[in-house]
Amino acid sequence: MSPQPLSVVEERQGNASIVSSSLVHGSLNSAELKERNYMGLSDCSSVDSCTASGFSDENKCSLNLKATELRLGLPGSQSPDRDEDNCVLSSGKLDEKPLFSLLPSKDGIFSSPQKTVASGNKRGFSDAMDRSSEVKSKIFHEGKWAYPSDLPEPDTPQSAAHVKFPANAVVKSISSKEHSGSQLPLPTEAFQDRARGVNQISAGQMTPANNNNTPPAAKPQVVGWPPIRSFRRNTLATTSKNNDEVDGKPSSRPLFVKVSMDGAPYLRKVDLRTYSKYQDLSSALESMFSGFTIGQCVSDCAPGKEPMNESKLRDLLHGAEHVLTYEDKDGDWMLVGDVPWEMFVDNCRRMRIMKSSDAIGLAPRAAEKCKTRN
Amino acid sequence: MPALMAFSFPEDVMEHIFTFIDSDKDRNSVSLVCKSWYEIERWSRRRVFIGNCYAASPRIVIRRFPEVRSLSLKGKPHFADFNLVPEGWGACVDPWISAMAEAYPTLEELRLKRMVVTDEGLELISRAFKNFRVLVLSSCEGFTTDGLGAIAANCRNLRELDLRECEVDDRCGHWLSCFPETCTSLVSLNFACLDGEVSFPALERLVGRCTNLKTLRLNRAVPLEKLPNLLKRAPQLVDLGTGSFSVDLYPELSSNLLGAVTGCKELKSLSGFWDVTPACLPSIYPVCSGITSLNLSYATIRRPDFVKLVSQCHNLHQLWVLDYIEDSGLAAVASSCKDLKELRVFPSYINDAEQNFQLTERGLVSVSEGCPKLRSVLYFCHQMSNEALFTIARNSPNMTRFRLCIIEPHTPDYLTQQSLDAGFGAIVQHCKGLQRLSLSGLLTDRVFEYIGNYGKKLEMLSVAFAGESDLGLHHVLSGCPSLRKLEIRDCPFGDKALLANAAKLETMRSLWMSSCSVTLGACKLLGQKMPRLNVEVIDERGSPESLPDDCLVERLYAYRTVAGPRFDMPSFVWTVDEESNSRPS
């Protein structure tokens, strides 16, 4: 169970990315290396060697397919052929010294010697905490197993690769016989400095979460994120409008309105601020209430354009099964699209997707209002 | 008649002893001792708490506990708060009310959370339960102020009417005026979430004659000018939620308000402060030193005014603020509020990355350093580091609730660009009593390893945009012995971990997974294997029969139940299992 030679790491870079059980013992998961090697092996000089000693090969891929093979047994049960060394939470398996002492009294995990870290060069044993430095971007490959990369050779001066410590490294410590139960050594601040060198290289490969990259443009809004209750969102939205002091971008405040559809058993709420024109709103609603055709939205009635008239509206209604209507601040039901977008957002209290046949009656009033508004 | 042993107590002695047992857990244990105790216990239970209204049914509850006086029910899953559960999903309380109207005529208290309540239901409550006293509705919806009017008019002994962040269709009627002039029993009145105006004379009279009123939370529509009169009529108030706190203070109002506030010598809790303007704040300075709970989370004032206020509140236990307070404001909190137990910092600008104020992880770190009793945190910010989390974990080992929301998903440690696994790992390792945890930022499967391993007391875990593979989910489900609620969104967790840990789900209240990698086939299998789970697929694309087994479900909600599958589901919800295929309503 000797540690793998450094060269193996470099070889693996080019390997296929398939993870298989055969890689379990003593082989690094090349897919992981490939995916997670942000820096290239030789780039980052600030990376130290992982000097954690005595990692057995079989621990390297402990988080592997087998461990996650479907077993419908009770949690914790293992089939006999499962390599126990690979079981993440198994305890007392190996002789490896833990990289961290886990005695409760020791505050050692926090007292990582910053001094030795500062240079970012080779460190002593205690710096094996670096294994927990995971410079990983979000790795989500649909349908693929994305394993944390294995711990590369502990003894040799590694460059970048080992910085991305896999959970394996942690697992090995768990398996140490010296500690009963599974104990995970926790990383320390040690890796920070070292990882700074990683910064530049990793930045480019990070997913958009990295703020170093392009300035935040209009981000697509994720439903229900950040997790703030609608009550609070809507309250703050109106509060900011009233308060000049904090006026920054009122348009960034969410504005939720309810949308109901005739025949559908449920309502939805949409944030009108996430759309900038009727077309966006229309397509969003189409996908929410799938199975109906909203038809054409009445196009923006911009000032200066020819005002909407009855016949034009009727033409539009003619082609669609449903139309989108809204209740404005006066309590009147109007066809969506009869006023400029901003005015619509200010006036809309809620929306309803009506059958076209029901909406015909709205056309005259919509036209009237449009005239007076324009 | 149970077999008598020489030293057994008669039943009525046991019954008397059981009246001293309040906690549900203890009562559940007691009921398992023997049949006799089971019987005595069930007849003597007065308070029932049901954390998931679909875990039982009215009939089952009534059959077991015939003499209930107080019922608490929770309905929709927590993520419904964030629009992840389409409306119409369920959790209507009316069937419960109808059943209890017959079975529990002496019902006194009803506490509901995330349930749909109708006016008819409220009206039935007001007529069916002669001794009804307490109505608490948290995050509920579906009713109007007409229903409230019925409660006000008909509940002769109403003590508490508490509406917490409900969505109420405000008909701007005179629901408050429906309280009869003979009503003097109110102890707690909270209508802060309502939009419309109430009749001020009616309010003043009501407040004046309810001499036991301890909690009064007004809504935004109550202007500041009205506050002095209200306070003068209720100097015994302990908990005050102001209405709008903004006005051009003319001298008379200012001294009037100050005097009225000063007269409330029992005030412990302050909230409201809608539309606050800084000039009005000094009027509450006189009571700051006695305040233990302060909710400024709707007050968009800036740091200097915050600091002036908060630094006088030396006895604060609970503080809710907006991020306008900035790091330096939180540093002031850390030095002034040494008894602080709970801190919540909400975001003001959600989508704006360019803040012109400075709230970072440093604020939280300084509070953890200065406030040794800190145990509950909800914190929204834009950046975090593992180092900060280590410090917090070390400073606050008594933390029981830790919810951190880094607003941009997948945000790494801003100092090192690494994941935040280590930091959260430190939290779970050091805070041995941690019961609730919400994760955010860039996280791999490793953080779940830490959680599964160290989170011995963890009961609720919220996960979003985290993890890399099924292993993450497996860690949690195979660890965390106390886990009751797990909610996950947008994580690459799929079938394997779910099915491998199916048995775990019966030890939990519920599991929510949305926008993950769970296939329909796995849901069916789960439903089939675990008959005491309801495995609901909430999917708006169409019936599971029309979708292939390998397609990913939009949302999965699995919960244990003794009531079997429910039958009130809307068209986009199915209880799935392989045998009977999918079962819509």
PDB file of C-alpha atoms in Angstrom, chain B residues 366-502:
ATOM      1  CA  SER B 366     -17.960  40.053  15.252  1.00  0.00           C
ATOM      2  CA  VAL B 367     -21.333  39.138  16.688  1.00  0.00           C
ATOM      3  CA  SER B 368     -20.162  35.602  17.341  1.00  0.00           C
ATOM      4  CA  GLU B 369     -17.136  37.038  19.078  1.00  0.00           C
ATOM      5  CA  GLY B 370     -18.983  39.552  21.194  1.00  0.00           C
ATOM      6  CA  CYS B 371     -22.119  37.625  22.042  1.00  0.00           C
ATOM      7  CA  PRO B 372     -21.324  34.404  23.853  1.00  0.00           C
ATOM      8  CA  LYS B 373     -24.945  33.331  24.096  1.00  0.00           C
ATOM      9  CA  LEU B 374     -25.557  33.441  20.377  1.00  0.00           C
ATOM     10  CA  ARG B 375     -27.396  30.351  19.306  1.00  0.00           C
ATOM     11  CA  SER B 376     -29.670  31.173  16.420  1.00  0.00           C
ATOM     12  CA  VAL B 377     -28.541  32.819  13.223  1.00  0.00           C
ATOM     13  CA  LEU B 378     -30.144  33.657   9.912  1.00  0.00           C
ATOM     14  CA  TYR B 379     -27.756  35.608   7.757  1.00  0.00           C
ATOM     15  CA  PHE B 380     -27.940  36.786   4.175  1.00  0.00           C
ATOM     16  CA  CYS B 381     -24.770  38.124   2.627  1.00  0.00           C
ATOM     17  CA  HIS B 382     -22.792  38.106  -0.563  1.00  0.00           C
ATOM     18  CA  GLN B 383     -19.508  36.670   0.542  1.00  0.00           C
ATOM     19  CA  MET B 384     -18.214  34.173   3.033  1.00  0.00           C
ATOM     20  CA  SER B 385     -14.982  32.436   3.870  1.00  0.00           C
ATOM     21  CA  ASN B 386     -14.065  29.203   5.548  1.00  0.00           C
ATOM     22  CA  GLU B 387     -11.960  31.181   7.941  1.00  0.00           C
ATOM     23  CA  ALA B 388     -14.947  33.136   9.084  1.00  0.00           C
ATOM     24  CA  LEU B 389     -16.971  29.980   9.564  1.00  0.00           C
ATOM     25  CA  PHE B 390     -14.199  28.434  11.625  1.00  0.00           C
ATOM     26  CA  THR B 391     -14.188  31.464  13.847  1.00  0.00           C
ATOM     27  CA  ILE B 392     -17.921  31.440  14.247  1.00  0.00           C
ATOM     28  CA  ALA B 393     -17.948  27.742  15.030  1.00  0.00           C
ATOM     29  CA  ARG B 394     -15.290  28.182  17.617  1.00  0.00           C
ATOM     30  CA  ASN B 395     -16.944  31.180  19.224  1.00  0.00           C
ATOM     31  CA  SER B 396     -20.448  29.805  19.299  1.00  0.00           C
ATOM     32  CA  PRO B 397     -20.386  26.156  20.251  1.00  0.00           C
ATOM     33  CA  ASN B 398     -23.903  26.463  21.599  1.00  0.00           C
ATOM     34  CA  MET B 399     -25.347  27.309  18.249  1.00  0.00           C
ATOM     35  CA  THR B 400     -28.603  25.455  17.638  1.00  0.00           C
ATOM     36  CA  ARG B 401     -29.829  27.057  14.446  1.00  0.00           C
ATOM     37  CA  PHE B 402     -27.496  28.216  11.737  1.00  0.00           C
ATOM     38  CA  ARG B 403     -28.858  29.401   8.439  1.00  0.00           C
ATOM     39  CA  LEU B 404     -26.497  31.069   6.094  1.00  0.00           C
ATOM     40  CA  CYS B 405     -27.618  32.295   2.724  1.00  0.00           C
ATOM     41  CA  ILE B 406     -24.940  33.507   0.386  1.00  0.00           C
ATOM     42  CA  ILE B 407     -27.051  35.161  -2.162  1.00  0.00           C
ATOM     43  CA  GLU B 408     -25.335  34.062  -5.326  1.00  0.00           C
ATOM     44  CA  PRO B 409     -25.473  30.267  -5.727  1.00  0.00           C
ATOM     45  CA  HIS B 410     -22.151  28.396  -5.866  1.00  0.00           C
ATOM     46  CA  THR B 411     -20.216  31.244  -4.380  1.00  0.00           C
ATOM     47  CA  PRO B 412     -16.848  29.974  -3.175  1.00  0.00           C
ATOM     48  CA  ASP B 413     -14.765  31.152  -0.281  1.00  0.00           C
ATOM     49  CA  TYR B 414     -13.909  34.609  -1.513  1.00  0.00           C
ATOM     50  CA  LEU B 415     -10.434  34.488  -0.055  1.00  0.00           C
ATOM     51  CA  THR B 416      -9.348  31.154  -1.386  1.00  0.00           C
ATOM     52  CA  GLN B 417     -11.871  30.413  -4.110  1.00  0.00           C
ATOM     53  CA  GLN B 418     -12.367  27.032  -2.553  1.00  0.00           C
ATOM     54  CA  SER B 419     -15.553  25.415  -1.526  1.00  0.00           C
ATOM     55  CA  LEU B 420     -17.078  26.117   1.837  1.00  0.00           C
ATOM     56  CA  ASP B 421     -17.145  22.479   2.859  1.00  0.00           C
ATOM     57  CA  ALA B 422     -14.561  23.014   5.517  1.00  0.00           C
ATOM     58  CA  GLY B 423     -16.304  25.949   7.078  1.00  0.00           C
ATOM     59  CA  PHE B 424     -19.661  24.284   7.360  1.00  0.00           C
ATOM     60  CA  GLY B 425     -17.890  21.179   8.515  1.00  0.00           C
ATOM     61  CA  ALA B 426     -16.458  23.155  11.373  1.00  0.00           C
ATOM     62  CA  ILE B 427     -19.903  24.386  12.273  1.00  0.00           C
ATOM     63  CA  VAL B 428     -21.356  20.905  12.536  1.00  0.00           C
ATOM     64  CA  GLN B 429     -18.392  19.598  14.354  1.00  0.00           C
ATOM     65  CA  HIS B 430     -18.200  22.287  16.988  1.00  0.00           C
ATOM     66  CA  CYS B 431     -21.831  23.070  17.473  1.00  0.00           C
ATOM     67  CA  LYS B 432     -22.753  19.754  18.899  1.00  0.00           C
ATOM     68  CA  GLY B 433     -26.296  20.765  19.660  1.00  0.00           C
ATOM     69  CA  LEU B 434     -27.019  22.046  16.163  1.00  0.00           C
ATOM     70  CA  GLN B 435     -30.630  21.337  15.294  1.00  0.00           C
ATOM     71  CA  ARG B 436     -31.167  23.308  12.161  1.00  0.00           C
ATOM     72  CA  LEU B 437     -28.791  24.083   9.330  1.00  0.00           C
ATOM     73  CA  SER B 438     -29.154  25.790   5.973  1.00  0.00           C
ATOM     74  CA  LEU B 439     -26.306  25.647   3.519  1.00  0.00           C
ATOM     75  CA  SER B 440     -25.258  27.870   0.675  1.00  0.00           C
ATOM     76  CA  GLY B 441     -22.246  28.737  -1.379  1.00  0.00           C
ATOM     77  CA  LEU B 442     -19.992  26.415  -3.266  1.00  0.00           C
ATOM     78  CA  LEU B 443     -20.237  22.972  -1.717  1.00  0.00           C
ATOM     79  CA  THR B 444     -19.131  19.528  -2.750  1.00  0.00           C
ATOM     80  CA  ASP B 445     -20.149  16.134  -1.458  1.00  0.00           C
ATOM     81  CA  ARG B 446     -17.707  16.508   1.355  1.00  0.00           C
ATOM     82  CA  VAL B 447     -19.776  18.911   3.345  1.00  0.00           C
ATOM     83  CA  PHE B 448     -22.469  16.268   3.476  1.00  0.00           C
ATOM     84  CA  GLU B 449     -19.971  13.824   4.768  1.00  0.00           C
ATOM     85  CA  TYR B 450     -19.257  16.163   7.644  1.00  0.00           C
ATOM     86  CA  ILE B 451     -22.911  16.727   8.246  1.00  0.00           C
ATOM     87  CA  GLY B 452     -23.818  13.069   8.173  1.00  0.00           C
ATOM     88  CA  ASN B 453     -21.018  12.321  10.521  1.00  0.00           C
ATOM     89  CA  TYR B 454     -21.176  15.180  12.989  1.00  0.00           C
ATOM     90  CA  GLY B 455     -24.746  16.310  12.838  1.00  0.00           C
ATOM     91  CA  LYS B 456     -25.942  14.105  15.618  1.00  0.00           C
ATOM     92  CA  LYS B 457     -28.662  16.423  16.786  1.00  0.00           C
ATOM     93  CA  LEU B 458     -29.487  17.849  13.423  1.00  0.00           C
ATOM     94  CA  GLU B 459     -33.216  17.825  12.806  1.00  0.00           C
ATOM     95  CA  MET B 460     -33.665  20.027   9.802  1.00  0.00           C
ATOM     96  CA  LEU B 461     -31.360  20.538   6.866  1.00  0.00           C
ATOM     97  CA  SER B 462     -31.928  22.838   3.903  1.00  0.00           C
ATOM     98  CA  VAL B 463     -29.769  22.458   0.851  1.00  0.00           C
ATOM     99  CA  ALA B 464     -29.659  24.383  -2.393  1.00  0.00           C
ATOM    100  CA  PHE B 465     -27.272  24.345  -5.358  1.00  0.00           C
ATOM    101  CA  ALA B 466     -24.809  22.095  -3.596  1.00  0.00           C
ATOM    102  CA  GLY B 467     -23.140  18.729  -3.878  1.00  0.00           C
ATOM    103  CA  GLU B 468     -21.788  16.761  -6.777  1.00  0.00           C
ATOM    104  CA  SER B 469     -23.276  13.330  -6.720  1.00  0.00           C
ATOM    105  CA  ASP B 470     -25.588  10.953  -4.966  1.00  0.00           C
ATOM    106  CA  LEU B 471     -22.899  10.474  -2.420  1.00  0.00           C
ATOM    107  CA  GLY B 472     -23.786  13.760  -0.865  1.00  0.00           C
ATOM    108  CA  LEU B 473     -27.342  12.724  -0.250  1.00  0.00           C
ATOM    109  CA  HIS B 474     -26.225   9.327   0.867  1.00  0.00           C
ATOM    110  CA  HIS B 475     -23.989  10.839   3.527  1.00  0.00           C
ATOM    111  CA  VAL B 476     -26.850  12.734   5.010  1.00  0.00           C
ATOM    112  CA  LEU B 477     -29.430   9.999   4.871  1.00  0.00           C
ATOM    113  CA  SER B 478     -27.110   7.377   6.240  1.00  0.00           C
ATOM    114  CA  GLY B 479     -25.907   9.641   9.014  1.00  0.00           C
ATOM    115  CA  CYS B 480     -27.776  12.314  10.918  1.00  0.00           C
ATOM    116  CA  PRO B 481     -29.606  10.138  13.408  1.00  0.00           C
ATOM    117  CA  SER B 482     -31.988  12.906  14.487  1.00  0.00           C
ATOM    118  CA  LEU B 483     -32.939  14.101  11.051  1.00  0.00           C
ATOM    119  CA  ARG B 484     -36.600  14.917  10.646  1.00  0.00           C
ATOM    120  CA  LYS B 485     -36.861  17.280   7.743  1.00  0.00           C
ATOM    121  CA  LEU B 486     -34.687  17.401   4.678  1.00  0.00           C
ATOM    122  CA  GLU B 487     -35.339  19.830   1.881  1.00  0.00           C
ATOM    123  CA  ILE B 488     -33.240  20.007  -1.207  1.00  0.00           C
ATOM    124  CA  ARG B 489     -33.404  22.013  -4.379  1.00  0.00           C
ATOM    125  CA  ASP B 490     -31.247  22.130  -7.475  1.00  0.00           C
ATOM    126  CA  CYS B 491     -28.723  19.533  -6.402  1.00  0.00           C
ATOM    127  CA  PRO B 492     -27.393  16.620  -8.413  1.00  0.00           C
ATOM    128  CA  PHE B 493     -28.862  14.018  -6.106  1.00  0.00           C
ATOM    129  CA  GLY B 494     -30.672  11.139  -7.640  1.00  0.00           C
ATOM    130  CA  ASP B 495     -32.116   7.728  -7.391  1.00  0.00           C
ATOM    131  CA  LYS B 496     -29.363   5.705  -5.890  1.00  0.00           C
ATOM    132  CA  ALA B 497     -28.962   7.535  -2.656  1.00  0.00           C
ATOM    133  CA  LEU B 498     -32.683   7.856  -2.297  1.00  0.00           C
ATOM    134  CA  LEU B 499     -33.449   4.197  -2.773  1.00  0.00           C
ATOM    135  CA  ALA B 500     -30.496   2.982  -0.776  1.00  0.00           C
ATOM    136  CA  ASN B 501     -31.784   4.921   2.191  1.00  0.00           C
ATOM    137  CA  ALA B 502     -35.464   4.369   1.763  1.00  0.00           C
TER     138      ALA B 502
END
